XYZ file of C-alpha atoms in Angstrom:
527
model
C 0.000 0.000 0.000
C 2.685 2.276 0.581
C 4.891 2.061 -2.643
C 1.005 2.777 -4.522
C 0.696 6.091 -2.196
C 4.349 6.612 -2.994
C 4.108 6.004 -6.482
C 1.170 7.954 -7.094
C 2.931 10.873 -4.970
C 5.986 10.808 -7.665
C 4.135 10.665 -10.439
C 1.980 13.486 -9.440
C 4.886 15.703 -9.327
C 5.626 16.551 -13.072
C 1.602 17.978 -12.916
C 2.557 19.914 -9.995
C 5.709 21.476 -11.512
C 3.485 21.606 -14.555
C 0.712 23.743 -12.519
C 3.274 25.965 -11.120
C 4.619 27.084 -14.428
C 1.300 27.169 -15.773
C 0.495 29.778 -12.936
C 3.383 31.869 -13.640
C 2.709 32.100 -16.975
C -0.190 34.382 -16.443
C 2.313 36.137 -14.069
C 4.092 37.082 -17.453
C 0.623 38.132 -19.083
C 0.260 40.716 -15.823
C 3.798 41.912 -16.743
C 3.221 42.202 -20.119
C 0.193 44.080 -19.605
C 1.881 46.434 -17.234
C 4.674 47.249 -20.028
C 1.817 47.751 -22.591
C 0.463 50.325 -19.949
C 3.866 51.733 -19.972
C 4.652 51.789 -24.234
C 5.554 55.517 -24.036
C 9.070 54.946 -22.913
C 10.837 52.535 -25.230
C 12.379 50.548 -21.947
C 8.899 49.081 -21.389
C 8.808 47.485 -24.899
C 12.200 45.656 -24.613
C 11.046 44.516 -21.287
C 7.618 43.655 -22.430
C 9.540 41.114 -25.213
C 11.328 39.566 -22.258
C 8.657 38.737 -20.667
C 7.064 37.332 -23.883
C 10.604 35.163 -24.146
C 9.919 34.266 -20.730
C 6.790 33.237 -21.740
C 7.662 31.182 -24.316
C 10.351 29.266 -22.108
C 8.092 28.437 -19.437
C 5.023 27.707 -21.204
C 6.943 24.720 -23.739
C 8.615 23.605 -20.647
C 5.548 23.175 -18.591
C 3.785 20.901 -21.827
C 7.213 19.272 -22.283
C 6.911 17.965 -18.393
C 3.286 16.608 -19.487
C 4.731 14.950 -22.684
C 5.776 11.336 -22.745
C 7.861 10.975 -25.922
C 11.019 12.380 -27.425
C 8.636 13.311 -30.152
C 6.495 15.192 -28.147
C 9.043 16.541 -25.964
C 11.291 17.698 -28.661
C 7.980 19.779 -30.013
C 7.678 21.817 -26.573
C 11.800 22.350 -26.768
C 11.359 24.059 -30.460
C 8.902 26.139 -28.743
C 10.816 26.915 -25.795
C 13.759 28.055 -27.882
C 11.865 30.700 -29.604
C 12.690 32.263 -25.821
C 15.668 30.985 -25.400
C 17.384 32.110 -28.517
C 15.545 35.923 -28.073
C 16.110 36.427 -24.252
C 20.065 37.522 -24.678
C 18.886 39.941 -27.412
C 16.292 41.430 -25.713
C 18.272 42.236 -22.321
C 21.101 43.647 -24.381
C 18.018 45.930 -25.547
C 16.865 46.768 -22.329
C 20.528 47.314 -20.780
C 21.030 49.961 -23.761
C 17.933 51.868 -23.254
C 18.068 51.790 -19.690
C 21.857 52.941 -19.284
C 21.211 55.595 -21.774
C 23.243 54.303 -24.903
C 21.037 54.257 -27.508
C 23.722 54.923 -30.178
C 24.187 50.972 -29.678
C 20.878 50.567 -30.918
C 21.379 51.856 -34.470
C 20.316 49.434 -37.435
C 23.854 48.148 -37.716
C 24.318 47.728 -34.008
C 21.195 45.982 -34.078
C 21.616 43.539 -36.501
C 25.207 42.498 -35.043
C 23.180 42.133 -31.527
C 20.962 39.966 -33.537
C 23.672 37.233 -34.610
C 23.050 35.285 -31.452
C 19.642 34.293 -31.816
C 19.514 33.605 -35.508
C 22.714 31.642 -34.561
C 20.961 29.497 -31.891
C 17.601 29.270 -33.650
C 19.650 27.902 -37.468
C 22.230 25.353 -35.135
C 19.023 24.167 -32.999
C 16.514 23.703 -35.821
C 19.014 22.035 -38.456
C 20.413 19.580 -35.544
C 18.487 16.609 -37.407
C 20.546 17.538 -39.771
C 24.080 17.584 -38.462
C 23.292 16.286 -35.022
C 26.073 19.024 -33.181
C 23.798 20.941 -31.418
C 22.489 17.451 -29.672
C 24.024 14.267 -29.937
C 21.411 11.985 -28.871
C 18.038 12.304 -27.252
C 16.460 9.763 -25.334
C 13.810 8.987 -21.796
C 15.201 9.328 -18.246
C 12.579 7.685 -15.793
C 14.326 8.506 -12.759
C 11.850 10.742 -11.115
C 9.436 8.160 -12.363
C 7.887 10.145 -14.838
C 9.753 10.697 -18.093
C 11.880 12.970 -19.059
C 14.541 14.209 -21.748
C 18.225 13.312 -21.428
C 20.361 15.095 -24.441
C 23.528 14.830 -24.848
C 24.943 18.175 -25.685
C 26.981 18.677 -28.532
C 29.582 21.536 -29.420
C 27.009 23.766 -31.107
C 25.202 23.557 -27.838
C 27.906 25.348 -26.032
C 28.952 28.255 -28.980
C 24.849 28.923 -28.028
C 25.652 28.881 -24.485
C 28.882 31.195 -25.095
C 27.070 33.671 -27.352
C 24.238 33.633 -24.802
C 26.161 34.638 -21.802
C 28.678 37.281 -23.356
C 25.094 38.950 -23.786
C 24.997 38.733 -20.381
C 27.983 39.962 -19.470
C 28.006 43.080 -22.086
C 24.927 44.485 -19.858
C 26.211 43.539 -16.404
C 29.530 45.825 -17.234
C 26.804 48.462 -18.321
C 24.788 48.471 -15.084
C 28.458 48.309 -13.418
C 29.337 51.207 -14.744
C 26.121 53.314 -14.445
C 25.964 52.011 -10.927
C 29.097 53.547 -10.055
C 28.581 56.794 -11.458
C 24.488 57.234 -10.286
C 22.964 58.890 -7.456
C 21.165 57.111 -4.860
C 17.664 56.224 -6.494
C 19.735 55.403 -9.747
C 21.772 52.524 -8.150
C 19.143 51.147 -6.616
C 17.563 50.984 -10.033
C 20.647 49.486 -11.024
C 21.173 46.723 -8.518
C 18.074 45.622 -9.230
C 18.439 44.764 -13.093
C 21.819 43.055 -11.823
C 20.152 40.613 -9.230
C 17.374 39.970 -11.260
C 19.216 38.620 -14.047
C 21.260 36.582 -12.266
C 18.030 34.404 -12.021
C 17.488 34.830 -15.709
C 21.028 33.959 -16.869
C 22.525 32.579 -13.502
C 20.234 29.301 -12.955
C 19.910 28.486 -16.757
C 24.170 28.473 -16.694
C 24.101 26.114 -13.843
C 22.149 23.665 -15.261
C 23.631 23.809 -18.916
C 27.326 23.058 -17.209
C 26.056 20.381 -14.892
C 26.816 22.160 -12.062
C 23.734 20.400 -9.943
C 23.061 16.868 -11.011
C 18.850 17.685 -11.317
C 17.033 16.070 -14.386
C 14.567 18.765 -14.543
C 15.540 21.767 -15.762
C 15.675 24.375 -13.290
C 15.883 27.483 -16.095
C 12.412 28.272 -15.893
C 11.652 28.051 -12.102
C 14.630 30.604 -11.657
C 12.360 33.258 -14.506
C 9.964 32.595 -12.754
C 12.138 33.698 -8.881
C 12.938 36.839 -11.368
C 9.910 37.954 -12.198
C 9.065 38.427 -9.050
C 11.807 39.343 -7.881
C 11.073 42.447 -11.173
C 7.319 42.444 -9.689
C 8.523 44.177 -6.793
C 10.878 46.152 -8.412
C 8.669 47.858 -10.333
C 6.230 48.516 -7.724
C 8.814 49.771 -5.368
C 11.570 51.440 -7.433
C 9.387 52.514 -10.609
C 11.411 50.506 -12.806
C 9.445 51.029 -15.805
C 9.071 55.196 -15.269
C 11.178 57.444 -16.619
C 14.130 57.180 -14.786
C 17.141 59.844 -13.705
C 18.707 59.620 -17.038
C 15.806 59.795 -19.016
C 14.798 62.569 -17.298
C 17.969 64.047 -18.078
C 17.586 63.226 -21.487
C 14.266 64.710 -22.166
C 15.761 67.781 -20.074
C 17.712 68.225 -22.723
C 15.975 67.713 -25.534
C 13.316 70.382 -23.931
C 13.064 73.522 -27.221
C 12.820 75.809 -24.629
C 15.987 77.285 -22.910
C 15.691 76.026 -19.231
C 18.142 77.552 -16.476
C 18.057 76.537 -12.703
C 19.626 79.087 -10.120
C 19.198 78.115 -6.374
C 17.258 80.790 -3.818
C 20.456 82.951 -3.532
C 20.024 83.461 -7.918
C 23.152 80.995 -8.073
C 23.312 79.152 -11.445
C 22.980 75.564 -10.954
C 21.745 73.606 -14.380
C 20.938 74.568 -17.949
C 20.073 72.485 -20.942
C 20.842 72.793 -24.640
C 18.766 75.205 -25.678
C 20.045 77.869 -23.134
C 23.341 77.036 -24.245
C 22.372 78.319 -27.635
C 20.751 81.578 -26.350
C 23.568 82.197 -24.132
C 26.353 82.057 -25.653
C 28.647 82.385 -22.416
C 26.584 79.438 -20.300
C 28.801 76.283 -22.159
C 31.670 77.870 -19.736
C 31.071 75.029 -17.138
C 33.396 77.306 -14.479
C 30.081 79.761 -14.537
C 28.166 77.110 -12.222
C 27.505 78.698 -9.350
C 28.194 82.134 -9.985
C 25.182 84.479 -9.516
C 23.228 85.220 -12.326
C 24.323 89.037 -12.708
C 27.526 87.541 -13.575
C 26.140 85.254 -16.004
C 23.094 86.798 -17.346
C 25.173 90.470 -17.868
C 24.563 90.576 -21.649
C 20.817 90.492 -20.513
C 19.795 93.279 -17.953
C 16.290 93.049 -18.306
C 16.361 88.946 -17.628
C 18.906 89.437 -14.162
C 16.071 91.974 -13.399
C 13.163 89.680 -13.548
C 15.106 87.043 -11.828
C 16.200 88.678 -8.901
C 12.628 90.468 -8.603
C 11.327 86.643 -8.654
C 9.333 86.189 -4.937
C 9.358 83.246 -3.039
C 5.457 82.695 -3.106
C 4.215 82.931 -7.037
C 5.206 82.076 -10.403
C 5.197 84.367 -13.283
C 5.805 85.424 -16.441
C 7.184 88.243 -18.486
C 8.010 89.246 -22.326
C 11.291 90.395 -22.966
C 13.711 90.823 -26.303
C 16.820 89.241 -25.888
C 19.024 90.136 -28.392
C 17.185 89.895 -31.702
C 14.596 87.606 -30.565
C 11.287 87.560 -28.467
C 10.831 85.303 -25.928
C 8.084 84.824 -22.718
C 10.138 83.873 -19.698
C 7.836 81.969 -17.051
C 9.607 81.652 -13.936
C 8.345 78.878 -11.204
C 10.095 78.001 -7.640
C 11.851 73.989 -7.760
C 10.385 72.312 -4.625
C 12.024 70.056 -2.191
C 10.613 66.618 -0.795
C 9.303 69.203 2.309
C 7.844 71.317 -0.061
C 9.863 74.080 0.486
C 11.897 76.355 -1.993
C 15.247 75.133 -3.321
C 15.806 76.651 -6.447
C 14.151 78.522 -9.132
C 13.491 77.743 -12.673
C 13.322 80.285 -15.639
C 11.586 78.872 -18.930
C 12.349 81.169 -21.924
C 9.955 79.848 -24.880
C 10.815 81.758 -28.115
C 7.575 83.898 -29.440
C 9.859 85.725 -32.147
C 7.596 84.513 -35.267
C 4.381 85.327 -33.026
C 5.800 88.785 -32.406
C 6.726 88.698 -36.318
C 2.919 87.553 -37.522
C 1.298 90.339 -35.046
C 3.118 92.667 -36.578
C 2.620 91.470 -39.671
C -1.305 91.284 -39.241
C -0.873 95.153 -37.783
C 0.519 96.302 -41.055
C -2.085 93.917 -42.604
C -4.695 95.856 -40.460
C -3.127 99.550 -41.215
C -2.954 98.406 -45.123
C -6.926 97.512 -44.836
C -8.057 100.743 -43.098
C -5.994 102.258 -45.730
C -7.398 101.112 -48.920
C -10.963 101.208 -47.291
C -10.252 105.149 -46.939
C -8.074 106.116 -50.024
C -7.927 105.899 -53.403
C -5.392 103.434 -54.247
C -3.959 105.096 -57.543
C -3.725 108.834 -56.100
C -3.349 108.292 -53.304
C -6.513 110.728 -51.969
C -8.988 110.046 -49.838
C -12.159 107.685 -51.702
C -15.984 108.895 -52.122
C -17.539 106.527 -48.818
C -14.990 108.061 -46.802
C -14.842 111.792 -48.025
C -18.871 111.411 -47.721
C -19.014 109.940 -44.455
C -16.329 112.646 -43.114
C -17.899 115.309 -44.477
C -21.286 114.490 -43.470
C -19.781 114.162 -39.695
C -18.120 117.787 -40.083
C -21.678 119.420 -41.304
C -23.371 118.125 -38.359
C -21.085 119.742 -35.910
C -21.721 124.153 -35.047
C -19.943 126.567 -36.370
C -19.928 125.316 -40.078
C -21.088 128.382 -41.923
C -18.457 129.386 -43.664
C -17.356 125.527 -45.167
C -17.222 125.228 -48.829
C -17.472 122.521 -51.128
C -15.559 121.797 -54.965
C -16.467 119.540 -57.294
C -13.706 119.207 -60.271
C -13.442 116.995 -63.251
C -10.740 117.167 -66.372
C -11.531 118.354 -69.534
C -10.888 116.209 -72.631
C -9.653 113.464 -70.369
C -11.446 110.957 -72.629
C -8.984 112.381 -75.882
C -6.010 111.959 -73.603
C -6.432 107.915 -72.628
C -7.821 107.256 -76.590
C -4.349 109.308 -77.780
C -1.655 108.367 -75.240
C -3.366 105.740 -74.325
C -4.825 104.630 -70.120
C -1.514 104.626 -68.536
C -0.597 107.899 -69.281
C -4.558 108.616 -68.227
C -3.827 107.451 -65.177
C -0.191 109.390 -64.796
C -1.989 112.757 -65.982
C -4.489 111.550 -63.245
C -1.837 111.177 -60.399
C 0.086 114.675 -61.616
C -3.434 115.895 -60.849
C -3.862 115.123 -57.627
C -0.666 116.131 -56.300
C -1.648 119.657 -57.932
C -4.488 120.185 -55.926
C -3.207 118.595 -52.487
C 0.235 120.946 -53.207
C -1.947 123.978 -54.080
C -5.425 124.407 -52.288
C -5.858 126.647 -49.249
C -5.749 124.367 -45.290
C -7.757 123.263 -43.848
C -8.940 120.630 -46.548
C -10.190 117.087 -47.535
C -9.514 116.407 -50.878
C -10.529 113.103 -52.590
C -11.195 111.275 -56.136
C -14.452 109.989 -56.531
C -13.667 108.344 -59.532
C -12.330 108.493 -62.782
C -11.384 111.627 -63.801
C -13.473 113.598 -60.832
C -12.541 115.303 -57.895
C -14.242 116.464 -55.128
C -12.278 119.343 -51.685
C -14.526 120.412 -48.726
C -12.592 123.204 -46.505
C -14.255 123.749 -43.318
C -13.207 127.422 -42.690
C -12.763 130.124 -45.672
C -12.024 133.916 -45.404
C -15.006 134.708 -47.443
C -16.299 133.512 -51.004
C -14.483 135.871 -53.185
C -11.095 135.242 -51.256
C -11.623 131.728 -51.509
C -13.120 131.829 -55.586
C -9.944 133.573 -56.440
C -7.385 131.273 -54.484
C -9.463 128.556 -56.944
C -8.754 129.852 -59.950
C -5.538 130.465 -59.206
C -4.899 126.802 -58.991
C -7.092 126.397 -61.806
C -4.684 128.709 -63.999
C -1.535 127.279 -62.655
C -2.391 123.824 -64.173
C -2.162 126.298 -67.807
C 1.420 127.306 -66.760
C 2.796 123.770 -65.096
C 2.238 121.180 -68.030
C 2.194 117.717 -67.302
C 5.433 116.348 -68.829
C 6.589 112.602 -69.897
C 8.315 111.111 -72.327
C 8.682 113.728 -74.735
C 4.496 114.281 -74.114
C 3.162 118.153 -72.918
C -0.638 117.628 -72.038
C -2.388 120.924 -70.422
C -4.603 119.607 -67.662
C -8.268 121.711 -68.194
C -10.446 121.005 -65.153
C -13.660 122.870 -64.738
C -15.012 123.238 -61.365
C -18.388 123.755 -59.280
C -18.537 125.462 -55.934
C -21.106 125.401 -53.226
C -21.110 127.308 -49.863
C -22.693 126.535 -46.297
C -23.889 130.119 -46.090
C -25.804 130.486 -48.761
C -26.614 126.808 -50.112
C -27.274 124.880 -46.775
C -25.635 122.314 -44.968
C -27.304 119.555 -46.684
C -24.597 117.121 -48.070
C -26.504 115.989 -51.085
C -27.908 119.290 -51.391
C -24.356 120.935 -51.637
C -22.689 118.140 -53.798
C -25.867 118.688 -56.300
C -25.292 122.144 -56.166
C -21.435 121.299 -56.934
C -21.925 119.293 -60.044
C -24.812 121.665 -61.525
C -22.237 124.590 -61.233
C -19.505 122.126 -62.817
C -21.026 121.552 -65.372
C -21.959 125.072 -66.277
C -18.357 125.546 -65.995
C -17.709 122.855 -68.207
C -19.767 124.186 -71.040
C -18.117 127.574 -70.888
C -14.110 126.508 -70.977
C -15.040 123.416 -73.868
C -16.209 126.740 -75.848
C -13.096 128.365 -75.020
C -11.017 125.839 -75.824
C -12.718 124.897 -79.374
């Protein structure tokens, strides 16, 4: 009865082992969910395809413990290897990212990091083939369930070489960033080297034959180092962003960043201040207040040592030929209390450019909606809308209004053709604004017509004769081009306030019925 219960009691223990593995392989799917939670920094992902490797060892090697034949065992060890062969790739991956040298992970680098497990996948796959990798397979019933016995041929140990150099690459990484990190860094550190001493430590002790056990002991010890990397994670934030990245992204920050302590000391800077301030790459300047290193920048020493203890802020400044909005913000200690201050300069110099830009924009508008573009005078809406304004204030009596348009102005664009129209136009224009009596608004209402309201004149024979007399200087000053004389003839209406109302329409009516009049009497002259 005994050697039943005792039987039964060994032969139960390949499920047992099988159940534990089975376990921790949704251990590795709570990992590997975690690191998908964590995608945004690239560490995660390397560690995320260890745990998949992990996965795949643990998961053949709990079937191959339920297999009875070579045949079926052999099956599970393809699978397993599919781990195996990845594992030293992916924690040279890891070790780069984490220890911040990422120039190892270039394309080339890469596919020189990848010569181990295409190595150990080609020499494990074709061993039917060549039989170097294992010699011989066959049953071992000591445990009194089967299991595998290979006999390991030389392949077997270039894999287990390759496979362990891996190993030992990233251990002299975390070495050397362990000796050279602060506090929380190391202890980052220490814990990437203890937990793959599990992951590469056991496996090594069983490939030599170090401890005479049939079962493979590999993928108990991942399963010791993932939770041994459990609690890492939860208590060192192994997956965060750790010191060096935060350096890193620190310095890849577009913004020019510059630490001084409370006494305006200069303690840190990043790249981007470096290229504002020309001076800060002089590492001898740490610690020197920032009137010392800031001198080329009054303004910016100002704001800095105005900067109180109890608010942030933020102020535009010019900086040599640029624009930039410095927000300044007090760096906390763990007891919440002041321990440096922080200056942010963020570059606005094309915002500053654009407003401008839209202000000249904005001035060009308001222009063109109140002048004439080709004379350069004011336009009919606004003339009429000024005008009207100016009526409806006192005191208006003695305003006058002119109405003027160009005789023959027609036989001038049909002869010289509509660009010397327009030039005989412009020569016009500066005539009148050059020549009538202040105060005035002048404007073109179109084509060849011209319309002055003056708000104050002497009288109406004072003022009739000062408009003749520009009237009759147009006969002595000639409009001259290209070998061309034309005599500008303009005949003109006038209306006064005094005697012809205040009415706008009434008094540009008035204008052009007095114009024309005019017109009639110099076209008779003239033929």
């Amino acid at each position: 009865m005994k050697d039943i219960i005792g039987g039964i009691h060994i032969i139960s223990l390949n499920f047992i082992l099988s159940s534990i593995l089975f376990l921790f392989t949704f251990c590795y799917m709570v990992l590997l969910h975690y690191a998908w939670q964590n995608r945004a920094t690239p560490i995660s992902i390397s560690y995320g395809l260890g745990v998949m490797a992990a996965f795949f060892y643990t998961f053949g090697y709990a079937f191959q413990l339920l297999s009875t034949t070579v045949e079926h065992m052999m099956f599970w060890i393809h699978i397993q290897y599919f781990g195996i062969a990845f594992a030293p790739f992916v924690w040279i991956v890891m070790v780069l990212q984490f220890t911040g040298n990422r120039r190892f992970l270039k394309k080339k680098w890469l596919a020189l990091w990848l010569l181990g497990p295409i190595y150990t996948l080609s020499a494990h796959f074709t061993n039917e083939w060549h039989h170097l990798f294992y010699r011989s397979a066959g049953l071992d019933n000591s445990l009194g369930f089967p299991l595998i016995d290979l006999d390991r041929g030389p392949l077997f140990y270039i894999h287990i070489g390759c496979m362990y150099s891996y190993h030992l690459i990233g251990l002299g990484l975390l070495v050397n960033l362990y000796l050279k990190s602060n506090k929380e860094r190391k202890k980052q550190a220490a814990l990437m080297m203890i937990g793959s001493l599990f992951v590469f430590g056991v496996p090594f002790i069983h490939s030599i034959g170090a401890v005479k056990v049939p079962i493979d002991i590999s993928p108990f010890g991942l399963v010791i180092s993932s939770l041994f990397y459990l609690w890492g994670i939860n208590r060192f934030n192994l997956l965060k962003l750790s010191p060096l990245a935060m350096k890193k992204v620190f310095e890849s920050i577009n913004d020019a960043v510059v630490i001084f302590d409370t006494d305006n000391q200069l303690k840190l800077y990043n790249k981007s201040a470096k290229r504002l301030l020309a001076q800060l790459p002089d590492k001898k300047l740490i610690g020197h207040p920032a009137a010392e290193v800031l001198s080329q920048f009054p303004s910016l020493v100002q704001f800095i040592e105005r900067s109180t203890k109890t608010s942030a802020a933020a102020q535009s400044m010019q900086l040599k030929d640029k624009y930039y909005t410095v927000h300044f913000s007090y760096v906390e200690g763990s007891n919440h209390q002041p321990i440096g201050k922080m200056f942010i300069l963020h570059d606005i110099t094309e915002s500053i450019k654009y407003e401008k830009s839209l202000l000249e924009q904005s001035k060009q508008f308001e222009y063109l909606a109140h002048h004439d573009v080709l004379t350069g005078l004011y336009n009919r809406t606004y003339f009429e809308e000024e005008v009207k304004r100016k009526l409806a204030q006192p005191g208006k009596a003695n305003a006058a209004m002119v109405l003027c348009d160009l005789n023959f102005f027609k036989e001038i664009n049909d002869v010289y053709g509509h660009l010397t129209g327009d030039h005989v136009l412009m020569f016009t224009a500066n005539c009148w604004r050059e020549q009538l009596p202040e105060p005035s608004i002048l404007a073109r209402l179109g084509g060849d017509e011209f319309i002055m309201f003056f708000e104050h004149i002497a009288s109406k024979e004072t003022f009739m004769k000062q408009i003749h007399e520009v009237r009759s200087a147009f006969q002595e000053n000639l409009f001259r081009q290209d070998g061309i004389e034309i005599e500008v003839v303009p005949s003109i209406g006038a209306a006064f306030v005094e005697e012809d109302g205040n009415d706008y329409e009434h008094l540009y009516h008035t204008c052009d019925t007095r114009m024309y009049k005019d017109k009639k009497k110099t076209k008779a002259f003239y033929v």
